[in-house]
Short mmCIF file of C-alpha atoms in Angstrom, two decimals:
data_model
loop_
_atom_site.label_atom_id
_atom_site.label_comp_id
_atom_site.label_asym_id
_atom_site.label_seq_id
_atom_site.Cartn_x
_atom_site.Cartn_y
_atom_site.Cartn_z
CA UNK H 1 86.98 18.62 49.65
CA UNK H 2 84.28 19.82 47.94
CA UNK H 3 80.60 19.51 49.07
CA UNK H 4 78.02 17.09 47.39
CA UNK H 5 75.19 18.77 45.52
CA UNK H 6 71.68 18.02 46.76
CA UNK H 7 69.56 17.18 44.01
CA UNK H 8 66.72 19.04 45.60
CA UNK H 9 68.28 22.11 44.38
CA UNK H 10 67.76 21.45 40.79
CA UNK H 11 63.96 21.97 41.68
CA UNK H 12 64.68 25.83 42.69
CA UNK H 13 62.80 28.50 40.94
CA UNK H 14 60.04 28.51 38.19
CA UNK H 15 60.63 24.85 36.72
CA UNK H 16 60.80 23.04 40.59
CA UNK H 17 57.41 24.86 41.31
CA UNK H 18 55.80 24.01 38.00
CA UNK H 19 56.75 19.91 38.59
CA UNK H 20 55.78 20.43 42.26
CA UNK H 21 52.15 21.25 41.24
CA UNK H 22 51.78 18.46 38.52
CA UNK H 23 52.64 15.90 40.99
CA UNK H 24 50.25 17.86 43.19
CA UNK H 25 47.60 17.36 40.83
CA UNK H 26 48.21 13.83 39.81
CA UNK H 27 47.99 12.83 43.58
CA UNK H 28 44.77 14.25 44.08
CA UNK H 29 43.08 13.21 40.38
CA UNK H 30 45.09 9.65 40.12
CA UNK H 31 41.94 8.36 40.41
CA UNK H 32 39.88 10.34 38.06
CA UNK H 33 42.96 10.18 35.12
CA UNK H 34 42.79 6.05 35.93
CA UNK H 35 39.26 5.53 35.99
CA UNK H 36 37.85 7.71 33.59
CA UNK H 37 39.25 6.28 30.95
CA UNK H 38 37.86 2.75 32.09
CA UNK H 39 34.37 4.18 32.83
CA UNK H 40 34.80 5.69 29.56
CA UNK H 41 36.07 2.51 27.47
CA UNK H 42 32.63 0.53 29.58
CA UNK H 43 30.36 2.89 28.38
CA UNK H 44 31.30 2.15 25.09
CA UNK H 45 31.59 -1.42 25.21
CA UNK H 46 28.13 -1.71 26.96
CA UNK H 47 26.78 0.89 24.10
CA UNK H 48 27.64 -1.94 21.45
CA UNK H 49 26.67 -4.75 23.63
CA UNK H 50 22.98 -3.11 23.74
CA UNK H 51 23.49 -2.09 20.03
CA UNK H 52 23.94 -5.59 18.92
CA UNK H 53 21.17 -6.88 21.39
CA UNK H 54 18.70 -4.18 20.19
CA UNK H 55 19.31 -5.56 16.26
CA UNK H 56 18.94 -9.05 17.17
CA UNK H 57 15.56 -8.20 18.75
CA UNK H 58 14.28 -6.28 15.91
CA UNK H 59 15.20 -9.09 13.50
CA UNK H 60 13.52 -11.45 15.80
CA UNK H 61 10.28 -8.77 15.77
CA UNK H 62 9.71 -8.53 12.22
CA UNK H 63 10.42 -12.05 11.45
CA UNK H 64 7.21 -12.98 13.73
CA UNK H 65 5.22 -9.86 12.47
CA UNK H 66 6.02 -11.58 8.78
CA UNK H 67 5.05 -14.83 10.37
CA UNK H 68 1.86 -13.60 11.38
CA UNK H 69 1.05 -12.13 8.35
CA UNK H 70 1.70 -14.78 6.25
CA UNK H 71 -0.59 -16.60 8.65
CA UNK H 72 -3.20 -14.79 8.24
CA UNK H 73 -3.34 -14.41 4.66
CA UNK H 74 -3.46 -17.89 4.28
CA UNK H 75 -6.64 -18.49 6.54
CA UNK H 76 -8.17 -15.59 4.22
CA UNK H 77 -7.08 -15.66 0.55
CA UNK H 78 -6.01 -12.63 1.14
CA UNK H 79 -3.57 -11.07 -1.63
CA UNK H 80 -3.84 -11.27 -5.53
CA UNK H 81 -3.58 -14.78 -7.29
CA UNK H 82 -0.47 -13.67 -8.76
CA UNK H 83 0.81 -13.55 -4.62
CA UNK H 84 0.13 -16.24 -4.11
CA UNK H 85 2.04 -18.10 -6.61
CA UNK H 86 5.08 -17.68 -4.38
CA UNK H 87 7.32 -15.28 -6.43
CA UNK H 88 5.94 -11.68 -5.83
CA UNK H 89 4.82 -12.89 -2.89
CA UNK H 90 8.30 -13.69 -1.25
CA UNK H 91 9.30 -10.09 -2.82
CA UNK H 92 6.85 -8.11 -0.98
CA UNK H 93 7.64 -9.58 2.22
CA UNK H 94 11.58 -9.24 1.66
CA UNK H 95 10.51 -5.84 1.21
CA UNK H 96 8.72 -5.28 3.85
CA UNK H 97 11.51 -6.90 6.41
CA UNK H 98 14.25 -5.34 4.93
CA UNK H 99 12.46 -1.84 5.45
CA UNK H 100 10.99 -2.32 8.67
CA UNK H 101 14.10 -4.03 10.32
CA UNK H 102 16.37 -0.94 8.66
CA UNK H 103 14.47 1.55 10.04
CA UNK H 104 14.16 0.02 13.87
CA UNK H 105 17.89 -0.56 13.48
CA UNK H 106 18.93 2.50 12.73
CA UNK H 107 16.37 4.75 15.55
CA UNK H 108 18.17 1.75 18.13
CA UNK H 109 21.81 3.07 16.89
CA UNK H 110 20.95 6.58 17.39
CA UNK H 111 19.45 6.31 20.22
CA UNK H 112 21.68 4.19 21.87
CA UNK H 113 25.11 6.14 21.07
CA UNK H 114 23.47 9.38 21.35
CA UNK H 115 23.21 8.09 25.14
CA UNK H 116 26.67 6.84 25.33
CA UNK H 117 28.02 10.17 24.04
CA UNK H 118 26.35 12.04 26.75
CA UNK H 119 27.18 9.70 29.28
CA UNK H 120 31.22 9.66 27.57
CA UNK H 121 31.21 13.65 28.10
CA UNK H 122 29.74 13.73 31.68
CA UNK H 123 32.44 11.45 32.82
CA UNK H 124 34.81 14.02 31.07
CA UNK H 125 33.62 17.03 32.77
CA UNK H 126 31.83 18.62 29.62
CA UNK H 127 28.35 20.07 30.91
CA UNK H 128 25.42 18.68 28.75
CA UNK H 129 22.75 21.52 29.51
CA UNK H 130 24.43 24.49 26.76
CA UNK H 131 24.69 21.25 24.39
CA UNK H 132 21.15 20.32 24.66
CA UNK H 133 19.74 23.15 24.40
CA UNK H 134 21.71 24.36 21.10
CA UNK H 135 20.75 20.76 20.05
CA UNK H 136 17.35 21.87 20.58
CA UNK H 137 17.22 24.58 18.46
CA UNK H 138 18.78 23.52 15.63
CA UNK H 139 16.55 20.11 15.87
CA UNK H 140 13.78 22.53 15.84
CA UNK H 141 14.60 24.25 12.88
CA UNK H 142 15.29 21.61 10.89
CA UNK H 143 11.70 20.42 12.10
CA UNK H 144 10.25 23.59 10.29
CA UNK H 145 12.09 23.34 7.52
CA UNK H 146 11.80 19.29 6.81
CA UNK H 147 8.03 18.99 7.90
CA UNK H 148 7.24 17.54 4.51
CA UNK H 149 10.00 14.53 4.92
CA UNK H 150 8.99 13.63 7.99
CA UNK H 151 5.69 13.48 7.33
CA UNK H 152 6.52 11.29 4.37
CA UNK H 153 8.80 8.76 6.23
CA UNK H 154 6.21 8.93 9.21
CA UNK H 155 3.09 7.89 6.66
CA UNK H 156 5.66 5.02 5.08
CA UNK H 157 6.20 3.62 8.50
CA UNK H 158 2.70 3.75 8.95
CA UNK H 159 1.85 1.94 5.58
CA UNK H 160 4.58 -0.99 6.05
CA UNK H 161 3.46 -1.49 9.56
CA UNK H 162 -0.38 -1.74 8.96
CA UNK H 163 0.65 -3.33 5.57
CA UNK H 164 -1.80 -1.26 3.96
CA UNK H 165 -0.57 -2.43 0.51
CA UNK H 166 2.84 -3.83 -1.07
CA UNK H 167 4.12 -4.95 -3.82
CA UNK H 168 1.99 -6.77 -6.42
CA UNK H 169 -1.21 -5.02 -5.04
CA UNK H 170 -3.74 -3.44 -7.39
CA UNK H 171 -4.63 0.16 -5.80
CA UNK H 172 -6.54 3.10 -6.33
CA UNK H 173 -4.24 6.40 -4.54
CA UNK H 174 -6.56 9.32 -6.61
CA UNK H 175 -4.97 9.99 -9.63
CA UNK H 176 -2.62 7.06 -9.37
CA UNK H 177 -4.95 3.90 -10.04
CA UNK H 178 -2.39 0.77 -11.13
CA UNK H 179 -0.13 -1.88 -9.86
CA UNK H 180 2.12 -1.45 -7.17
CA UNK H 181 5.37 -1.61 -7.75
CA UNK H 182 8.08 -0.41 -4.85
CA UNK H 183 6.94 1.32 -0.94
CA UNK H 184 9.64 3.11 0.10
CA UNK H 185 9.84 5.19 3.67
CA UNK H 186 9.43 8.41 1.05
CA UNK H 187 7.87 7.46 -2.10
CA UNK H 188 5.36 4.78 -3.28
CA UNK H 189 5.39 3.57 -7.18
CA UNK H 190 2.35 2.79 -9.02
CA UNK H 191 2.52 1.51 -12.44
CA UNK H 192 -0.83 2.83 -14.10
CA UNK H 193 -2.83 0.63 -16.97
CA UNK H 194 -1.19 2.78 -20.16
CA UNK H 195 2.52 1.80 -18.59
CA UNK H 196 3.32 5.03 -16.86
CA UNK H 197 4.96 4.96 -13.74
CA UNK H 198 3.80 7.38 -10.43
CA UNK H 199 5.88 8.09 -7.73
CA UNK H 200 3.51 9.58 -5.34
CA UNK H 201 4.72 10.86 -2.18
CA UNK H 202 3.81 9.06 1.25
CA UNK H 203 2.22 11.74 2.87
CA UNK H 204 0.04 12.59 0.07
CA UNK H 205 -1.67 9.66 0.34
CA UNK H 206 -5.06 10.45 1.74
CA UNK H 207 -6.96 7.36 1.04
CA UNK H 208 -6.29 3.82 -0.59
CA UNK H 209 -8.33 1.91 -2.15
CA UNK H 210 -7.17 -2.00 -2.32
CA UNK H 211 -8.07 -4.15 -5.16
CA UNK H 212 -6.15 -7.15 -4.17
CA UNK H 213 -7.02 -7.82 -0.16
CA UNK H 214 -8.91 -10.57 0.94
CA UNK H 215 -11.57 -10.92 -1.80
CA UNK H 216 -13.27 -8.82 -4.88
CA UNK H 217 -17.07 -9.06 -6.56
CA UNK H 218 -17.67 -9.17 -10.43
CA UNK H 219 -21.01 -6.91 -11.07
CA UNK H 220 -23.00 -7.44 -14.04
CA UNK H 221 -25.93 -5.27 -15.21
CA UNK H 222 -28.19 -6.94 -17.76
CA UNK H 223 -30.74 -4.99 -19.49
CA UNK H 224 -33.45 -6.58 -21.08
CA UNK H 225 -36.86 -5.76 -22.65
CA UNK H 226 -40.16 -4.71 -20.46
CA UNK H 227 -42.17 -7.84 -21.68
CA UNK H 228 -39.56 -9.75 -21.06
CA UNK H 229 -40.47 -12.64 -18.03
CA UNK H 230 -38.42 -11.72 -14.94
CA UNK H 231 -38.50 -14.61 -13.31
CA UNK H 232 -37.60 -16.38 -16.64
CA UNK H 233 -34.73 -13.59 -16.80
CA UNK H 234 -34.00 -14.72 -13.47
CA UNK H 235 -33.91 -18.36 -14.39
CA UNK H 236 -31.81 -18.15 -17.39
CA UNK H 237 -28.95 -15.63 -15.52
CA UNK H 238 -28.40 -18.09 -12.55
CA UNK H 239 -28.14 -21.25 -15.15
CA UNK H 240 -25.21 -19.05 -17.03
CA UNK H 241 -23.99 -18.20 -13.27
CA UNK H 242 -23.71 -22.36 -11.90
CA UNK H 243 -22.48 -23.32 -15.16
CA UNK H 244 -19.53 -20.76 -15.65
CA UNK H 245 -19.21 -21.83 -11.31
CA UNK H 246 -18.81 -25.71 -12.26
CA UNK H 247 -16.08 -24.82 -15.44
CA UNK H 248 -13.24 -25.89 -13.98
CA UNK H 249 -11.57 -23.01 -15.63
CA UNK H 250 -13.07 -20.85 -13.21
CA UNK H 251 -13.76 -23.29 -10.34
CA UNK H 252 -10.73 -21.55 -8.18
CA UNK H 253 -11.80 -18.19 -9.40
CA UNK H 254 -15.56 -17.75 -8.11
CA UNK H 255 -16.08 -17.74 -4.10
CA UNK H 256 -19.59 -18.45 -3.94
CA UNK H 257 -22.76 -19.02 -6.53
CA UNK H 258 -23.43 -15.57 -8.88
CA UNK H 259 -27.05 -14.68 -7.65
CA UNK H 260 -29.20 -12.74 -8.91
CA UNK H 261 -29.77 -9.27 -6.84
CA UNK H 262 -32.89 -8.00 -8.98
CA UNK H 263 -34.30 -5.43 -11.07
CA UNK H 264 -31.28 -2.69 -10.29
CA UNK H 265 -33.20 0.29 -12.22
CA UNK H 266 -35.66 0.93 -14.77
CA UNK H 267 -34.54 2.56 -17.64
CA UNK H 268 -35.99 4.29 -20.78
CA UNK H 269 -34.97 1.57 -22.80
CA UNK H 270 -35.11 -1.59 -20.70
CA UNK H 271 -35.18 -3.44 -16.99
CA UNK H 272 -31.82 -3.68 -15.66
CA UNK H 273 -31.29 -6.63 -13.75
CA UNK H 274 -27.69 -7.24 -11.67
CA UNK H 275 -25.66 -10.15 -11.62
CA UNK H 276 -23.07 -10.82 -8.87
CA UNK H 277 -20.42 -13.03 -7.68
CA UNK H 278 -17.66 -12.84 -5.21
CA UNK H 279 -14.10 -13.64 -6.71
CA UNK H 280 -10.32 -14.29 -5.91
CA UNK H 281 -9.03 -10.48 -5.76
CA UNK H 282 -7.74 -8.79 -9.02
CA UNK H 283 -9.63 -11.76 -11.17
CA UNK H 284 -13.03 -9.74 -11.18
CA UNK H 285 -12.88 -8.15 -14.17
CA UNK H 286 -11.51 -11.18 -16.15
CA UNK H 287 -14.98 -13.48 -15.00
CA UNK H 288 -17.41 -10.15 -15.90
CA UNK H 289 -16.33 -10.79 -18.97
CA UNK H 290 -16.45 -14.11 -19.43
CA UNK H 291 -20.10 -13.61 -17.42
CA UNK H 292 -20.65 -11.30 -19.82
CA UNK H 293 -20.06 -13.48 -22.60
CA UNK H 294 -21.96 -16.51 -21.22
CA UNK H 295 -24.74 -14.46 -20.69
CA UNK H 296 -25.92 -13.23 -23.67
CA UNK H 297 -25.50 -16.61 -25.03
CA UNK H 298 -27.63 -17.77 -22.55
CA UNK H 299 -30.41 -15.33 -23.28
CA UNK H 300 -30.13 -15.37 -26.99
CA UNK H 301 -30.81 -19.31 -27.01
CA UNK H 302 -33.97 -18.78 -24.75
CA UNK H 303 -35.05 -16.00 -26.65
CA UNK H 304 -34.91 -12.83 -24.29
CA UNK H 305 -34.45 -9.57 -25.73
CA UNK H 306 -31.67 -7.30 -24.96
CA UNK H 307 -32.92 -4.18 -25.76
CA UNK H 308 -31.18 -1.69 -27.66
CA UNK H 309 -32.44 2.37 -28.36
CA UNK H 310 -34.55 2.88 -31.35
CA UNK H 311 -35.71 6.60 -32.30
CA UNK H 312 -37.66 7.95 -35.65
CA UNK H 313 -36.98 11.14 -36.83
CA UNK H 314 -39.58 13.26 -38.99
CA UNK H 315 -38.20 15.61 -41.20
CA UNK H 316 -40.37 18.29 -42.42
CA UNK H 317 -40.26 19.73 -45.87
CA UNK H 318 -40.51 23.40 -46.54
CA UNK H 319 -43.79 25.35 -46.51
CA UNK H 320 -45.61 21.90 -45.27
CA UNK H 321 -46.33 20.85 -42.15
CA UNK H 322 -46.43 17.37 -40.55
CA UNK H 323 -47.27 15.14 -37.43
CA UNK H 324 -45.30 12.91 -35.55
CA UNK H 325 -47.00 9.23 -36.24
CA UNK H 326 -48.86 10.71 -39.17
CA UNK H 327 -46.60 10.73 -42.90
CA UNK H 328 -47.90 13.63 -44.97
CA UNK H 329 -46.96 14.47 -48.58
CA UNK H 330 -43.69 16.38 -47.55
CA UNK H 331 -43.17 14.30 -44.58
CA UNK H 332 -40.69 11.77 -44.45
CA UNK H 333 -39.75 9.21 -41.59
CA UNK H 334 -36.19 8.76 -41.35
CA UNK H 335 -34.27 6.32 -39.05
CA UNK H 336 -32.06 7.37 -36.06
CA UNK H 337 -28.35 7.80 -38.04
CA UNK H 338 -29.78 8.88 -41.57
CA UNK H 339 -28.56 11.72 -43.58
CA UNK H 340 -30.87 13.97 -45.67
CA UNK H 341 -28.94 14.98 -49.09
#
């Protein structure tokens, strides 16, 4: 009768070791191979739970920074007419929240699953330090080389968040001097007064110069003759001033009563008196004229002079000579604009 085989036998030599030591190994890291997986799977899960918290957040952030700005420019007029009829209005501040709430959104993603990852490969075994620090270097150099770009998307954060101007607005960027008409994290857009479009880069931007916050001031400089009555001047400028106030035309336009400042200089030709009145931003330059216009009615029906330059030319014939103010035989008076043939 022949004997049975042990099975044990079939785990002789090279192969028996080799399953010997995995089953080695598996006792003593069951519980790492089981649990880092799950550790792994919760980091991940938790990463998008926070993810999805952080958005929410933001949305809820800029929604009551929007709130509070639209707040605000209610209690002071603030923005161009044109803003305030609703359409352009609603545009800048869709802007505004769609830019602002992408940007916060996207630094929460990063930052959030950049912290996952290096929690995912610590639980792993990987060592974070060599990682880090070649992370560091290359961040670094694309520092040096991108200085420019972040500069620019730093100043457009800036600009959105202080809502130094947006769409609609009337501003003055240096050479760029128009309407606005797109802020982007990079680039702003001005559309100047000929039609031409500037893209000026965010960090460019040195200083701005609003048109269209909060109020403006027409400024009108009247010149009028020295024996001309001042106080009559004076008189007759703040009678144009209420009446073009009580037009209802301009009613919603003008702030306040155009006063008089005074005599702003004295020129060769004339007193220059100045004429001002606050006004509902980017409508100043449409009520100078029409202050303007108004008054130089108002001084033609009362009489008042506005000066204009008047010059007399001598012209001296050959061989002869003449005096100013005196007309000689070969001199001949000649008005300011005359040709001799």
């Amino acid at each position: 009768m022949s004997p049975i085989p042990d099975p044990a036998a079939h785990l002789a030599g090279p192969a028996g070791a080799q399953v010997q030591l995995a089953e080695s190994w598996l006792r003593e890291n069951a519980s790492w191979a089981i649990g880092a997986p799950v550790r792994i799977l919760v980091i991940v899960v938790g990463a998008l739970i926070v993810r999805a918290l952080a958005k929410r957040a933001v949305t809820r952030l800029v929604s009551r920074v929007l709130q509070n700005s639209d707040a605000s420019e209610s209690r002071s007029r603030r923005g161009p007419a044109v803003l305030q009829r609703g359409s352009r209005a609603s545009e800048r501040r869709e802007q505004r929240a769609r830019t602002i709430g992408t940007v916060l959104s996207s630094v929460a993603t990063v930052v959030i699953f950049v912290m996952a990852l290096a929690m995912a490969l610590d639980e792993v075994g990987i060592a974070l330090g060599p990682l880090l620090a070649g992370a560091g270097v290359v961040g670094l150099a694309i520092g040096f080389g991108a200085q420019s770009l972040v500069a620019d998307y730093l100043a457009g954060l800036l600009i959105m968040f202080e809502d130094q101007y947006g769409v609609g607005d009337v501003v003055d960027l240096g050479e760029a001097v128009g309407e606005v008409e797109d802020v982007g994290l990079r680039l702003t857009r001005v559309r100047d007064l000929y039609g031409g479009l500037w893209c000026i880069r965010n960090g460019e931007i040195l200083r701005v110069k609003n048109d269209s916050q909060d109020w403006a001031r027409a400024v009108l400089d009247v010149s009028v003759a020295y024996d001309a009555d001042l106080d009559e001047v004076y008189r007759v400028l703040e009678e144009a001033g209420r009446e073009m106030r009580e037009d209802p035309a301009f009613r919603d336009l003008l702030l306040e009563e155009p006063a008089v400042w005074g005599v702003q200089s004295l020129d060769a030709d004339g007193v220059l008196v100045r004429l001002a009145v606050r006004t509902v931003p980017l409508e100043q330059w449409g009520v100078t004229r029409e202050l303007r216009q108004r008054v130089k009615k108002a001084l033609d029906r009362n009489g008042i002079e506005i000066p204009f330059p008047q010059r007399t030319l001598w012209v001296r014939g050959e061989g002869t000579a003449s005096v100013p103010g005196q007309a000689g035989p070969a001199s001949t008076p000649m008005a300011k604009g005359a040709r001799e043939d």
